[in-house]
Structure formats: C-alpha cells, structure tokens
Short mmCIF file of C-alpha atoms in Angstrom, two decimals:
data_model
loop_
_atom_site.label_atom_id
_atom_site.label_comp_id
_atom_site.label_asym_id
_atom_site.label_seq_id
_atom_site.Cartn_x
_atom_site.Cartn_y
_atom_site.Cartn_z
CA MET A 1 -155.04 89.80 -24.61
CA GLN A 2 -153.16 92.76 -23.16
CA ALA A 3 -149.46 92.18 -22.53
CA GLU A 4 -148.10 91.81 -19.00
CA LYS A 5 -147.30 95.08 -17.24
CA ALA A 6 -143.60 95.92 -17.18
CA THR A 7 -141.67 96.01 -13.91
CA THR A 8 -138.44 97.77 -13.00
CA ILE A 9 -135.18 96.09 -12.08
CA TYR A 10 -135.66 97.37 -8.52
CA GLU A 11 -138.98 95.57 -8.14
CA LYS A 12 -137.21 92.29 -8.98
CA SER A 13 -134.50 92.89 -6.36
CA LYS A 14 -134.14 90.35 -3.50
CA PRO A 15 -131.73 90.84 -0.58
CA GLY A 16 -128.58 88.76 -0.93
CA ARG A 17 -128.74 88.03 -4.64
CA ARG A 18 -125.83 89.12 -6.77
CA ALA A 19 -124.62 88.84 -10.34
CA SER A 20 -120.90 88.56 -9.65
CA THR A 21 -118.39 87.90 -6.90
CA LEU A 22 -115.18 89.87 -6.66
CA PRO A 23 -111.93 87.84 -6.43
CA VAL A 24 -109.91 87.70 -3.21
CA LEU A 25 -107.81 90.86 -2.80
CA ASP A 26 -104.20 90.20 -3.86
CA VAL A 27 -102.87 93.74 -3.29
CA PRO A 28 -102.50 95.79 -0.10
CA ASP A 29 -105.88 96.88 1.29
CA VAL A 30 -106.30 100.68 1.20
CA SER A 31 -109.21 102.52 2.79
CA VAL A 32 -111.37 104.58 0.45
CA GLU A 33 -110.99 107.49 2.89
CA ASP A 34 -107.27 107.46 2.06
CA LEU A 35 -108.01 107.73 -1.67
CA LEU A 36 -110.86 110.25 -1.88
CA PRO A 37 -111.66 113.56 -0.15
CA ALA A 38 -114.48 113.42 2.37
CA SER A 39 -116.69 115.57 0.12
CA ALA A 40 -116.62 112.86 -2.55
CA ILE A 41 -117.62 109.98 -0.24
CA ARG A 42 -121.28 109.00 0.22
CA LYS A 43 -122.81 109.16 3.68
CA THR A 44 -125.02 106.16 2.90
CA PRO A 45 -124.51 103.38 0.34
CA PRO A 46 -126.44 103.65 -2.95
CA ARG A 47 -129.59 101.59 -3.27
CA LEU A 48 -128.60 99.16 -5.99
CA PRO A 49 -130.78 96.25 -7.10
CA GLU A 50 -129.69 92.87 -5.80
CA ILE A 51 -130.30 90.39 -8.58
CA SER A 52 -128.66 87.44 -10.34
CA GLU A 53 -127.02 87.66 -13.75
CA PRO A 54 -129.63 85.50 -15.57
CA GLU A 55 -132.40 87.69 -14.13
CA ILE A 56 -130.64 90.84 -15.40
CA VAL A 57 -130.24 89.37 -18.88
CA ARG A 58 -133.84 88.20 -19.01
CA HIS A 59 -135.18 91.48 -17.64
CA TYR A 60 -133.54 93.71 -20.23
CA ASN A 61 -134.01 91.23 -23.05
CA LYS A 62 -137.72 91.15 -22.26
CA LEU A 63 -137.93 94.94 -22.12
CA SER A 64 -136.19 95.23 -25.49
CA ARG A 65 -138.86 93.04 -27.08
CA ARG A 66 -141.62 95.39 -25.91
CA ASN A 67 -140.37 98.08 -28.29
CA PHE A 68 -141.63 98.40 -31.82
CA ASP A 69 -138.70 99.29 -34.03
CA LEU A 70 -137.46 98.90 -37.57
CA ASP A 71 -136.07 95.48 -36.77
CA SER A 72 -139.53 94.44 -35.56
CA GLY A 73 -141.72 95.49 -38.46
CA PHE A 74 -142.98 98.08 -40.93
CA TYR A 75 -142.61 101.64 -39.63
CA PRO A 76 -144.29 104.04 -42.11
CA LEU A 77 -144.02 107.15 -39.92
CA GLY A 78 -144.61 110.01 -42.35
CA SER A 79 -142.03 112.81 -42.49
CA CYS A 80 -139.73 110.88 -40.16
CA THR A 81 -138.04 108.57 -42.71
CA MET A 82 -137.59 105.54 -40.49
CA LYS A 83 -135.40 103.63 -42.93
CA HIS A 84 -133.36 100.49 -42.41
CA ASN A 85 -129.98 100.97 -40.76
CA PRO A 86 -127.49 98.52 -42.34
CA LYS A 87 -125.50 96.59 -39.74
CA LEU A 88 -122.31 97.41 -41.65
CA HIS A 89 -122.58 100.95 -40.28
CA GLU A 90 -122.64 99.69 -36.72
CA ARG A 91 -119.43 97.74 -37.33
CA ALA A 92 -117.78 100.85 -38.76
CA ALA A 93 -118.88 103.03 -35.83
CA ALA A 94 -117.65 100.38 -33.35
CA LEU A 95 -114.10 100.30 -34.73
CA PRO A 96 -111.81 101.09 -31.77
CA GLY A 97 -110.18 104.04 -33.53
CA PHE A 98 -113.60 105.70 -33.74
CA ALA A 99 -115.48 104.37 -30.71
CA ARG A 100 -112.63 104.97 -28.22
CA LEU A 101 -111.61 108.37 -29.51
CA HIS A 102 -111.72 110.90 -26.68
CA PRO A 103 -113.44 114.21 -27.49
CA LEU A 104 -110.48 116.11 -26.05
CA GLN A 105 -107.95 114.29 -28.23
CA SER A 106 -105.68 116.80 -29.90
CA SER A 107 -106.27 117.35 -33.61
CA GLU A 108 -102.78 116.00 -34.35
CA ARG A 109 -103.73 112.67 -32.75
CA ALA A 110 -107.18 112.54 -34.38
CA GLN A 111 -106.27 113.02 -38.04
CA GLY A 112 -108.39 110.07 -39.16
CA ALA A 113 -111.53 111.38 -37.48
CA LEU A 114 -110.97 114.88 -38.86
CA GLU A 115 -110.41 113.46 -42.33
CA LEU A 116 -113.68 111.55 -42.10
CA MET A 117 -115.56 114.70 -41.07
CA TYR A 118 -113.83 116.76 -43.77
CA ASN A 119 -114.75 114.21 -46.43
CA LEU A 120 -118.31 113.94 -45.09
CA GLU A 121 -118.69 117.70 -45.39
CA GLY A 122 -117.57 117.42 -49.01
CA ALA A 123 -120.09 114.66 -49.74
CA LEU A 124 -122.95 116.60 -48.14
CA SER A 125 -121.89 119.67 -50.11
CA GLU A 126 -122.15 117.68 -53.34
CA ILE A 127 -125.53 116.20 -52.40
CA THR A 128 -127.07 119.58 -51.47
CA GLY A 129 -125.39 121.67 -54.17
CA LEU A 130 -124.08 124.16 -51.62
CA PRO A 131 -120.33 124.74 -51.07
CA HIS A 132 -119.92 125.03 -47.28
CA VAL A 133 -121.00 122.64 -44.51
CA SER A 134 -120.98 122.58 -40.70
CA LEU A 135 -121.55 119.28 -38.91
CA GLN A 136 -122.11 120.81 -35.46
CA PRO A 137 -125.94 120.88 -35.04
CA SER A 138 -127.15 117.94 -32.97
CA ALA A 139 -130.48 117.31 -34.71
CA GLY A 140 -132.79 118.67 -37.39
CA SER A 141 -134.39 121.27 -35.14
CA HIS A 142 -130.93 122.33 -33.95
CA GLY A 143 -129.91 122.70 -37.60
CA GLU A 144 -132.98 124.86 -38.18
CA LEU A 145 -131.97 127.15 -35.33
CA ALA A 146 -128.44 127.35 -36.70
CA GLY A 147 -129.78 128.24 -40.16
CA VAL A 148 -132.09 130.98 -38.90
CA LEU A 149 -129.34 132.41 -36.67
CA LEU A 150 -127.11 132.52 -39.75
CA THR A 151 -129.83 134.43 -41.56
CA LYS A 152 -130.05 136.86 -38.66
CA ALA A 153 -126.29 137.37 -38.60
CA TYR A 154 -126.28 137.89 -42.38
CA HIS A 155 -128.93 140.63 -42.30
CA GLU A 156 -127.47 142.34 -39.22
CA ASP A 157 -124.05 142.37 -40.89
CA ARG A 158 -125.66 144.26 -43.77
CA GLY A 159 -127.22 146.77 -41.37
CA GLU A 160 -130.74 145.44 -41.99
CA THR A 161 -133.42 144.96 -39.36
CA ARG A 162 -135.87 142.28 -40.37
CA THR A 163 -138.54 140.93 -38.03
CA LYS A 164 -140.50 138.20 -39.86
CA VAL A 165 -139.94 134.68 -41.18
CA LEU A 166 -142.40 133.06 -43.59
CA ALA A 167 -143.45 129.40 -43.25
CA PRO A 168 -146.11 127.54 -45.28
CA ASP A 169 -149.08 126.02 -43.45
CA THR A 170 -147.65 122.61 -44.40
CA SER A 171 -144.38 123.26 -42.56
CA HIS A 172 -143.04 121.06 -39.79
CA GLY A 173 -143.99 122.20 -36.30
CA THR A 174 -140.36 122.80 -35.50
CA ASN A 175 -140.21 125.64 -38.07
CA PRO A 176 -142.37 128.19 -36.19
CA ALA A 177 -140.80 127.06 -32.90
CA THR A 178 -137.35 127.77 -34.33
CA VAL A 179 -138.47 131.15 -35.64
CA THR A 180 -139.70 132.13 -32.19
CA MET A 181 -136.49 130.97 -30.50
CA ALA A 182 -134.47 133.06 -32.94
CA GLY A 183 -136.51 136.16 -32.05
CA TYR A 184 -138.61 136.46 -35.21
CA GLU A 185 -142.34 136.55 -35.86
CA THR A 186 -143.76 133.64 -37.89
CA VAL A 187 -146.02 134.52 -40.82
CA LYS A 188 -148.00 131.65 -42.31
CA VAL A 189 -148.21 131.22 -46.11
CA ALA A 190 -151.22 129.42 -47.62
CA THR A 191 -151.18 126.25 -49.73
CA ASN A 192 -152.75 126.22 -53.20
CA GLU A 193 -155.13 123.63 -54.65
CA ARG A 194 -152.19 121.63 -56.04
CA GLY A 195 -150.61 121.23 -52.61
CA GLY A 196 -147.83 123.77 -53.21
CA VAL A 197 -147.11 127.31 -51.98
CA ASP A 198 -149.83 129.82 -52.93
CA LEU A 199 -147.79 132.29 -54.99
CA ASP A 200 -150.28 135.14 -54.67
CA ASP A 201 -150.24 134.83 -50.88
CA LEU A 202 -146.44 134.58 -50.90
CA ARG A 203 -146.05 137.73 -53.03
CA GLU A 204 -148.34 139.64 -50.69
CA LYS A 205 -146.38 138.61 -47.59
CA ALA A 206 -142.83 138.78 -49.04
CA THR A 207 -141.96 142.29 -47.86
CA THR A 208 -138.61 143.88 -47.06
CA ASP A 209 -139.02 143.15 -43.34
CA VAL A 210 -138.99 139.39 -44.04
CA ALA A 211 -135.70 137.66 -43.16
CA CYS A 212 -136.34 134.33 -44.90
CA LEU A 213 -138.80 131.69 -46.03
CA MET A 214 -138.52 128.23 -44.40
CA LEU A 215 -139.64 125.68 -46.95
CA THR A 216 -139.71 121.88 -47.12
CA ASN A 217 -139.53 120.51 -50.66
CA PRO A 218 -141.08 118.01 -51.18
CA ASN A 219 -143.39 119.26 -48.47
CA THR A 220 -145.22 117.39 -45.74
CA LEU A 221 -147.93 116.41 -48.23
CA GLY A 222 -145.18 114.52 -50.09
CA LEU A 223 -145.45 116.91 -53.05
CA PHE A 224 -142.61 118.66 -54.90
CA ASP A 225 -143.40 122.34 -55.37
CA GLU A 226 -143.93 123.03 -59.05
CA ASN A 227 -143.03 126.73 -58.65
CA ILE A 228 -139.80 126.46 -56.70
CA GLU A 229 -137.82 128.70 -59.10
CA GLU A 230 -140.46 131.45 -58.88
CA ILE A 231 -140.57 131.09 -55.09
CA ALA A 232 -136.78 131.57 -54.91
CA LYS A 233 -137.01 134.65 -57.14
CA ILE A 234 -139.76 136.23 -55.03
CA MET A 235 -137.73 135.82 -51.84
CA HIS A 236 -134.43 136.96 -53.30
CA ASP A 237 -136.05 140.01 -54.91
CA VAL A 238 -136.92 141.33 -51.42
CA GLY A 239 -133.46 140.52 -50.08
CA ALA A 240 -134.61 137.55 -47.98
CA THR A 241 -132.89 134.17 -47.79
CA LEU A 242 -134.45 130.83 -48.71
CA TYR A 243 -134.14 128.10 -46.08
CA TYR A 244 -134.54 124.40 -46.92
CA ASP A 245 -135.92 122.09 -44.27
CA GLY A 246 -134.13 118.90 -45.31
CA ALA A 247 -136.34 116.46 -43.39
CA ASN A 248 -137.62 115.11 -46.71
CA LEU A 249 -134.27 114.93 -48.50
CA ASN A 250 -134.71 111.17 -48.88
CA ALA A 251 -137.02 111.86 -51.83
CA VAL A 252 -134.57 113.83 -53.95
CA MET A 253 -130.99 112.73 -53.18
CA GLY A 254 -129.04 112.33 -56.40
CA ILE A 255 -131.97 113.71 -58.42
CA SER A 256 -132.28 117.39 -57.55
CA ARG A 257 -130.30 119.65 -55.22
CA PRO A 258 -131.58 122.44 -52.96
CA GLY A 259 -128.67 124.67 -53.98
CA ASP A 260 -129.67 124.36 -57.63
CA MET A 261 -133.26 125.27 -56.70
CA GLY A 262 -132.06 128.57 -55.22
CA PHE A 263 -131.89 127.72 -51.52
CA ASP A 264 -129.26 129.53 -49.42
CA ILE A 265 -129.31 127.30 -46.32
CA VAL A 266 -130.11 123.62 -45.90
CA HIS A 267 -130.28 121.43 -42.85
CA MET A 268 -130.06 117.66 -43.21
CA ASN A 269 -131.25 114.98 -40.83
CA LEU A 270 -128.41 112.46 -41.01
CA HIS A 271 -130.48 110.16 -38.80
CA LYS A 272 -133.21 110.10 -41.46
CA SER A 273 -131.86 110.47 -44.97
CA PHE A 274 -128.58 108.67 -44.32
CA THR A 275 -129.82 105.86 -42.06
CA GLN A 276 -129.40 105.91 -38.33
CA PRO A 277 -131.21 104.11 -35.57
CA HIS A 278 -133.39 106.93 -34.21
CA GLY A 279 -136.68 107.73 -32.61
CA GLY A 280 -137.17 108.02 -28.89
CA GLY A 281 -134.52 110.64 -28.46
CA GLY A 282 -131.65 110.07 -30.78
CA PRO A 283 -128.79 110.39 -31.25
CA GLY A 284 -129.42 112.70 -34.15
CA SER A 285 -127.38 115.01 -36.29
CA GLY A 286 -128.50 118.04 -38.30
CA PRO A 287 -125.62 119.53 -40.33
CA ILE A 288 -126.21 122.66 -42.36
CA ALA A 289 -124.95 123.48 -45.85
CA VAL A 290 -124.88 127.08 -47.08
CA SER A 291 -124.11 129.27 -50.06
CA GLU A 292 -121.01 131.48 -50.34
CA ARG A 293 -122.75 134.56 -48.93
CA MET A 294 -123.76 132.70 -45.77
CA ALA A 295 -120.41 130.96 -45.18
CA PRO A 296 -118.78 133.66 -42.97
CA TYR A 297 -121.45 133.12 -40.30
CA LEU A 298 -121.15 129.32 -39.96
CA PRO A 299 -120.48 127.89 -36.47
CA LYS A 300 -116.83 127.66 -35.48
CA PRO A 301 -114.40 126.04 -35.46
CA ARG A 302 -114.39 124.76 -39.01
CA ILE A 303 -112.23 121.87 -40.18
CA VAL A 304 -109.59 122.87 -42.73
CA LYS A 305 -106.92 120.95 -44.61
CA LYS A 306 -103.49 122.50 -45.09
CA GLU A 307 -100.38 120.78 -46.39
CA GLY A 308 -102.01 117.39 -46.07
CA ARG A 309 -102.96 117.83 -42.39
CA PHE A 310 -106.36 118.56 -40.84
CA ARG A 311 -106.97 121.07 -38.06
CA TYR A 312 -109.60 123.31 -36.48
CA ASP A 313 -109.83 126.89 -37.72
CA PHE A 314 -111.13 129.26 -35.04
CA ASP A 315 -110.37 132.40 -37.05
CA GLN A 316 -113.97 133.06 -38.10
CA PRO A 317 -114.70 136.65 -36.92
CA LYS A 318 -118.30 136.75 -38.20
CA SER A 319 -119.24 133.27 -36.96
CA ILE A 320 -122.36 132.80 -34.83
CA GLY A 321 -120.03 130.84 -32.51
CA ARG A 322 -120.14 127.32 -31.18
CA LEU A 323 -123.49 125.55 -31.13
CA ARG A 324 -122.41 122.72 -28.85
CA GLY A 325 -119.42 121.11 -27.23
CA PHE A 326 -116.95 119.56 -29.67
CA GLN A 327 -118.02 118.98 -33.29
CA GLY A 328 -121.28 116.99 -33.03
CA ASN A 329 -122.37 113.36 -32.68
CA PHE A 330 -119.33 111.66 -34.15
CA GLY A 331 -120.80 108.13 -34.24
CA VAL A 332 -123.57 109.42 -36.48
CA PHE A 333 -120.96 110.90 -38.82
CA VAL A 334 -119.26 107.49 -39.14
CA ARG A 335 -122.52 105.72 -39.97
CA THR A 336 -123.49 108.39 -42.48
CA TYR A 337 -120.11 108.32 -44.19
CA ALA A 338 -120.27 104.50 -44.38
CA TYR A 339 -123.73 104.75 -45.97
CA ILE A 340 -122.66 107.32 -48.56
CA CYS A 341 -119.48 105.44 -49.46
CA SER A 342 -121.21 102.06 -49.68
CA LEU A 343 -123.96 103.36 -52.01
CA GLY A 344 -122.10 106.00 -54.00
CA GLY A 345 -123.82 108.67 -56.05
CA GLU A 346 -125.79 106.26 -58.20
CA GLY A 347 -126.80 104.25 -55.15
CA LEU A 348 -128.15 107.31 -53.35
CA LYS A 349 -130.14 108.21 -56.44
CA ALA A 350 -131.51 104.65 -56.67
CA ALA A 351 -132.51 104.79 -52.98
CA SER A 352 -134.49 107.98 -53.55
CA GLU A 353 -136.10 106.66 -56.73
CA THR A 354 -137.15 103.46 -54.97
CA ALA A 355 -138.55 105.41 -52.00
CA VAL A 356 -140.66 107.46 -54.42
CA LEU A 357 -141.70 104.33 -56.32
CA ASN A 358 -142.77 102.57 -53.11
CA ALA A 359 -144.84 105.55 -51.96
CA ASN A 360 -146.64 105.83 -55.27
CA TYR A 361 -147.19 102.06 -55.43
CA MET A 362 -148.91 102.16 -52.05
CA LEU A 363 -150.87 105.25 -52.98
CA GLU A 364 -152.24 103.58 -56.15
CA LYS A 365 -152.80 100.28 -54.35
CA GLY A 366 -154.96 102.09 -51.81
CA LYS A 367 -156.93 103.90 -54.51
CA GLN A 368 -157.64 100.55 -56.21
CA ASN A 369 -158.98 99.11 -52.93
CA GLU A 370 -162.67 100.09 -52.93
CA ARG A 371 -163.02 100.28 -49.14
CA VAL A 372 -159.75 102.15 -48.52
CA ASN A 373 -160.47 104.63 -51.30
CA LYS A 374 -164.00 105.19 -50.01
CA TYR A 375 -163.13 105.93 -46.39
CA LEU A 376 -159.48 107.07 -46.70
CA PRO A 377 -159.13 109.11 -49.90
CA VAL A 378 -155.83 110.79 -50.83
CA ALA A 379 -155.78 114.39 -49.62
CA PHE A 380 -154.00 115.87 -52.69
CA ASP A 381 -154.25 113.34 -55.49
CA ARG A 382 -151.19 113.80 -57.67
CA THR A 383 -147.88 111.99 -58.06
CA ALA A 384 -146.24 111.86 -54.66
CA LYS A 385 -142.59 111.78 -53.73
CA HIS A 386 -141.50 109.70 -50.73
CA GLU A 387 -144.74 110.01 -48.74
CA TYR A 388 -148.42 110.82 -49.14
CA VAL A 389 -151.36 111.88 -46.97
CA LEU A 390 -154.76 110.21 -46.60
CA SER A 391 -157.79 111.78 -44.93
CA ALA A 392 -159.94 109.77 -42.52
CA ALA A 393 -162.66 112.44 -42.60
CA GLU A 394 -165.02 110.09 -44.48
CA SER A 395 -164.25 107.24 -42.09
CA LYS A 396 -165.11 109.57 -39.21
CA ARG A 397 -168.33 110.79 -40.88
CA GLN A 398 -169.63 107.40 -42.10
CA LEU A 399 -168.22 104.96 -39.53
CA ASP A 400 -167.48 107.16 -36.50
CA VAL A 401 -163.90 105.84 -36.68
CA ARG A 402 -161.15 108.47 -36.56
CA ALA A 403 -157.53 108.50 -37.70
CA THR A 404 -156.37 107.76 -34.16
CA ASP A 405 -158.64 104.67 -33.97
CA ILE A 406 -157.15 103.30 -37.19
CA ALA A 407 -153.63 104.00 -35.91
CA LYS A 408 -154.32 102.15 -32.65
CA ARG A 409 -155.79 99.13 -34.42
CA LEU A 410 -152.74 98.93 -36.72
CA LEU A 411 -150.66 98.17 -33.60
CA ASP A 412 -152.66 94.98 -33.07
CA LEU A 413 -151.95 93.93 -36.65
CA GLY A 414 -148.19 94.29 -36.31
CA TYR A 415 -147.64 97.70 -37.92
CA HIS A 416 -146.31 100.92 -36.46
CA PRO A 417 -148.95 103.58 -37.19
CA PRO A 418 -148.28 106.34 -39.67
CA THR A 419 -148.10 109.96 -38.52
CA ILE A 420 -151.61 111.21 -37.72
CA TYR A 421 -153.24 114.64 -37.56
CA PHE A 422 -150.38 116.20 -39.50
CA PRO A 423 -150.14 118.27 -41.65
CA LEU A 424 -152.82 120.32 -39.96
CA LEU A 425 -154.51 121.49 -43.17
CA VAL A 426 -155.72 117.91 -43.86
CA ASP A 427 -158.74 116.84 -41.80
CA GLU A 428 -158.06 113.54 -39.94
CA ALA A 429 -154.68 113.16 -41.66
CA LEU A 430 -152.73 109.90 -41.98
CA MET A 431 -149.25 110.57 -43.37
CA ILE A 432 -147.57 107.45 -44.78
CA GLU A 433 -143.89 107.06 -45.69
CA PRO A 434 -142.86 103.53 -46.73
CA THR A 435 -139.14 104.21 -47.56
CA GLU A 436 -137.06 102.35 -50.14
CA THR A 437 -136.14 99.22 -48.20
CA GLU A 438 -139.60 97.65 -47.84
CA THR A 439 -140.77 94.78 -50.06
CA MET A 440 -143.85 94.74 -52.27
CA GLU A 441 -145.37 92.11 -49.95
CA THR A 442 -144.98 94.46 -46.98
CA LEU A 443 -146.58 97.35 -48.86
CA ASP A 444 -149.46 95.12 -49.98
CA GLY A 445 -149.87 93.83 -46.44
CA PHE A 446 -150.26 97.34 -45.04
CA ILE A 447 -153.05 98.20 -47.50
CA GLU A 448 -154.74 94.89 -46.65
CA ALA A 449 -154.49 95.82 -42.96
CA LEU A 450 -156.23 99.15 -43.64
CA ASP A 451 -158.92 97.26 -45.56
CA GLN A 452 -159.39 94.82 -42.66
CA ILE A 453 -159.72 97.64 -40.12
CA LEU A 454 -162.31 99.44 -42.21
CA GLU A 455 -164.26 96.19 -42.70
CA GLU A 456 -164.21 95.67 -38.92
CA ALA A 457 -165.45 99.23 -38.48
CA GLU A 458 -168.31 98.66 -40.91
CA LYS A 459 -169.48 95.72 -38.78
CA ASP A 460 -168.71 97.10 -35.31
CA PRO A 461 -167.18 100.59 -34.97
CA ALA A 462 -166.71 100.09 -31.23
CA PHE A 463 -164.26 97.27 -31.86
CA VAL A 464 -161.89 99.64 -33.70
CA GLN A 465 -162.65 102.54 -31.36
CA ASN A 466 -161.42 100.49 -28.40
CA ALA A 467 -158.21 99.19 -29.99
CA PRO A 468 -155.44 98.31 -29.27
CA TYR A 469 -155.93 94.96 -27.55
CA THR A 470 -152.44 93.41 -27.61
CA THR A 471 -150.10 96.20 -26.48
CA PRO A 472 -148.60 96.64 -22.98
CA VAL A 473 -150.93 99.60 -22.40
CA ARG A 474 -154.23 100.55 -24.05
CA ARG A 475 -155.33 104.13 -24.72
CA LEU A 476 -153.16 106.70 -22.97
CA ASP A 477 -153.99 110.26 -21.99
CA GLU A 478 -151.63 111.49 -24.71
CA ALA A 479 -151.94 115.17 -23.83
CA ALA A 480 -151.07 114.51 -20.18
CA ALA A 481 -148.23 112.17 -21.18
CA ALA A 482 -146.74 114.88 -23.41
CA ARG A 483 -147.25 117.78 -21.02
CA SER A 484 -146.57 116.07 -17.69
CA PRO A 485 -144.25 113.14 -18.38
CA VAL A 486 -143.25 110.99 -15.39
CA VAL A 487 -139.86 109.53 -16.25
CA THR A 488 -138.42 108.92 -12.80
CA GLN A 489 -139.36 106.63 -9.94
CA ASP A 490 -139.06 107.30 -6.22
CA LEU A 491 -137.10 104.30 -4.89
CA ASP A 492 -138.43 104.89 -1.38
CA LEU A 493 -141.93 104.05 -2.59
CA LEU A 494 -140.88 100.61 -3.82
CA PRO A 495 -141.40 97.55 -1.62
#
C-alpha cells in the first residue's frame, strides 16, 4: 500500500495553537520602533504556523522517517561511496570549541582549528602522495574546477595556449561540465576491451594543445587501469598535466597513491572516502592535493606554521585566488580528521581492502546465482575494486524489464537502488558499490532481492514495471523533476 502523502507544517496550523508561552515581562517595556530603524520593521507580521509542541515534534519526526538513508538500510549507490558515518565524528564536530567557532575569529584566537586543518592537510598529502594541499573547495565538482583552473594558470604562466582537456568515456559527468566551465573543449577518449583507457586512442588525441587528462582510477566501471604508468608518460611527454578524479579513492587508500602513479592534481571527496553524512545537498568538501610544480597556483590563503604558531599566508602572487569565503566546510574537516586519526594508516588500508573484498564477494555471488547471471551479467568481467557494473540489457530483451524497473522494485524490498544508466557505455547499467561496513548477510540479502525481482518478472513483468508500491510517491516524471524542480510553496494558496 502506498504511504500517506506528506503535508507541510503550515497545513497543520490552527489559529490559537502555540508551542510555548513567553514569561511575564520583568524589565521595562521598550517599543520595537525605538530599537530598530523603520526600514528594518515589517509592515505586516510574518505568517508563522500556529501549532503545539507535540505536533511539531511528531511532524518532523514523521518526515525524518520518510527518508531512506544509511541509518535506514543498505545504500549501494555506485560511485557515490555512501559509507557509514561513525557517531564519534558527530561528537567531535559538536565540541563547543569547534561548533561555536566564528568564521571571522582571528587566527590568533583560532589556533586549535588552524592546527587541525594544518594536520589534516598533512594527512591528505600522505594519503595522496602529493606534497601540497588546499582544503578550500566545497565539494568534489568544486575541487575539479579548482584543479583545472590550476592547470590553466600553470600553462599560461609558461606562455602556453592550450585549448583541450581529455576525458575517458567512463568519466563522471562532472568532468566535461568542469572542463566547459574552465573554458576548455572536452575531447572524449575511448575505453578498451579490458575496461581501461584505449592507449591508441589516447596517443592519437594527446597533442600539444591538450592541457590535461582527467582520469578516475579505479574508473566508474570499478576497474583499476592496468596502463596507468604509460598513460602518465603519454600526457607528460606532450607537456600536459594528469588530473585525478578522487571520487573512487575509497578503493585504494593506504594501498596505492595517485602521486606515485604520476598524477599532478588530485581532488578528494571528504564526504565519501572519509565518511560524512551526505546526499541531498551536502555539506561536502573537495580538497585538492598537487605536485611541487602546481603548488604556486593553489587557492589562497594557505595555512602556514611558523615558530609554533599557525596563521594565514596571503603572499601567493601566482595563486588562482580564493574559491570561497573562509577556508571551507570546517565541520567536515573535523569529522574527516577524527576518521583518519581513529583508523590510522593501517585502518585506512583495511577499510579499502574490505570495500574491495565486499564488492568482489557480491560480484561473484551474483555470477553464481543462475537467474541474476542470466539477466544481469557483469559488464566487464574482471576483478573489481570497490564497485562493479551489471547490464540489464538481457533483462530488457527477454523480460521487458529495464534497469529502472529493477531499481524501483528494490525500494519495496528495503534497499536503496544502485546507480543506474551510468556509465553511459554500458547498456542498461546498474552500478553497485557495497562499501566496507556492510555485513555478509546484507550483501547476500541484496543478491537474493535481485533474484526475487527477476523471478517476479519472469512470472509477470508488469508487476515489476509498475513498482514501487510502498513508497510515498510512485513513478515520477524524473526529467521534469530535474529540469523544473518546485521547491517552494505559495503560502497564500494554502487553506
């Protein structure tokens, strides 16, 4: 049965109800007109909901339970790394010295916060194998833009005019968007039969007018590129930089480092690889780490330590400038630093190894299931890293059930769907990322859910085609929702 439609707090409002009563005034009464200028005083009172305290608590508690999140169930959203966020991090971020710190606090009165950021930069430098870090970018895509702007500044400083940026056809959609925003032309590079970069195509397109190659490794097929050293050589031989999209860093932390692979610039998604509650808009954080030759162009100010004290250094004449107000999403920094310190180097490595193990366990479990393997074969069947991609092309051909139908039916069975229809080179793609914190029973249960859905489709395809049945809303016009979102409500139209 479909869940009850949600209502707003305004629709519950009844005249005269209130959640609190102010105490009797025990100080001299002063008119608001005597305290504020006329320009700051409303002409009419705001329309606030009139509602009792229990109704408020129940309303928002009920709304919170309509969300599907990591605390609700399995969330195998490929290439998004929706991993568990330990509650310890929330306690650290809520410490008064961090939570109540004002962004305009002078550096002399914020030494603890600066020390945390300085140490976090050092830890991220060690993890990526690159010596210099900026924490400023607000999210992964913001980090991408910062990295490509650094590349632009680097080439312009050398008197070079380059117009193109290469990106594999497995790249995240943000890569070509970033390239366009930075004023470059995107040139697509093909994928070979092993799921890696096609070297012949890369050599043909790696010309002296190319500024850089944006590469995710492991890529969005969940595969580590077997030719990464040769790829780095090809790009460096034409004077281009090599950019690492760190969205999939969760697969390699403590095992291999982008800097050692030959990358010049890396962005990290702290809200993915280092645990953060995210999805639905953040907050995120996308620091960048760079090699020595890219360091002069990093955003400013940078945090420096001199004579035991921390301060901002604005003396960066070649910097691309500030990317945002202040230094970034500080609460995310605290959670990330707590995660890194609580796990340590060996712990980070173990997390990545377990994420890879879980992905490959699920991959093999699915291959052993006759029905899943028949209708949802693996797109590129070799050892995966943290995620892998199935194709529902056979399910579509034999059962008339598409990837989106399977994703919708998974909602009824208590699972968040995997990423679908991405990467684009896989027909009817289902991209699955289990992460390291899920149990074997959960992984088995997900494969059994896929088996159940396919069995239902064999008997009655329409049943799966019309799913979901238990969610607050059924099938949405997803294109209209994305292109014309309605996120406000006209209060005058309410009863």
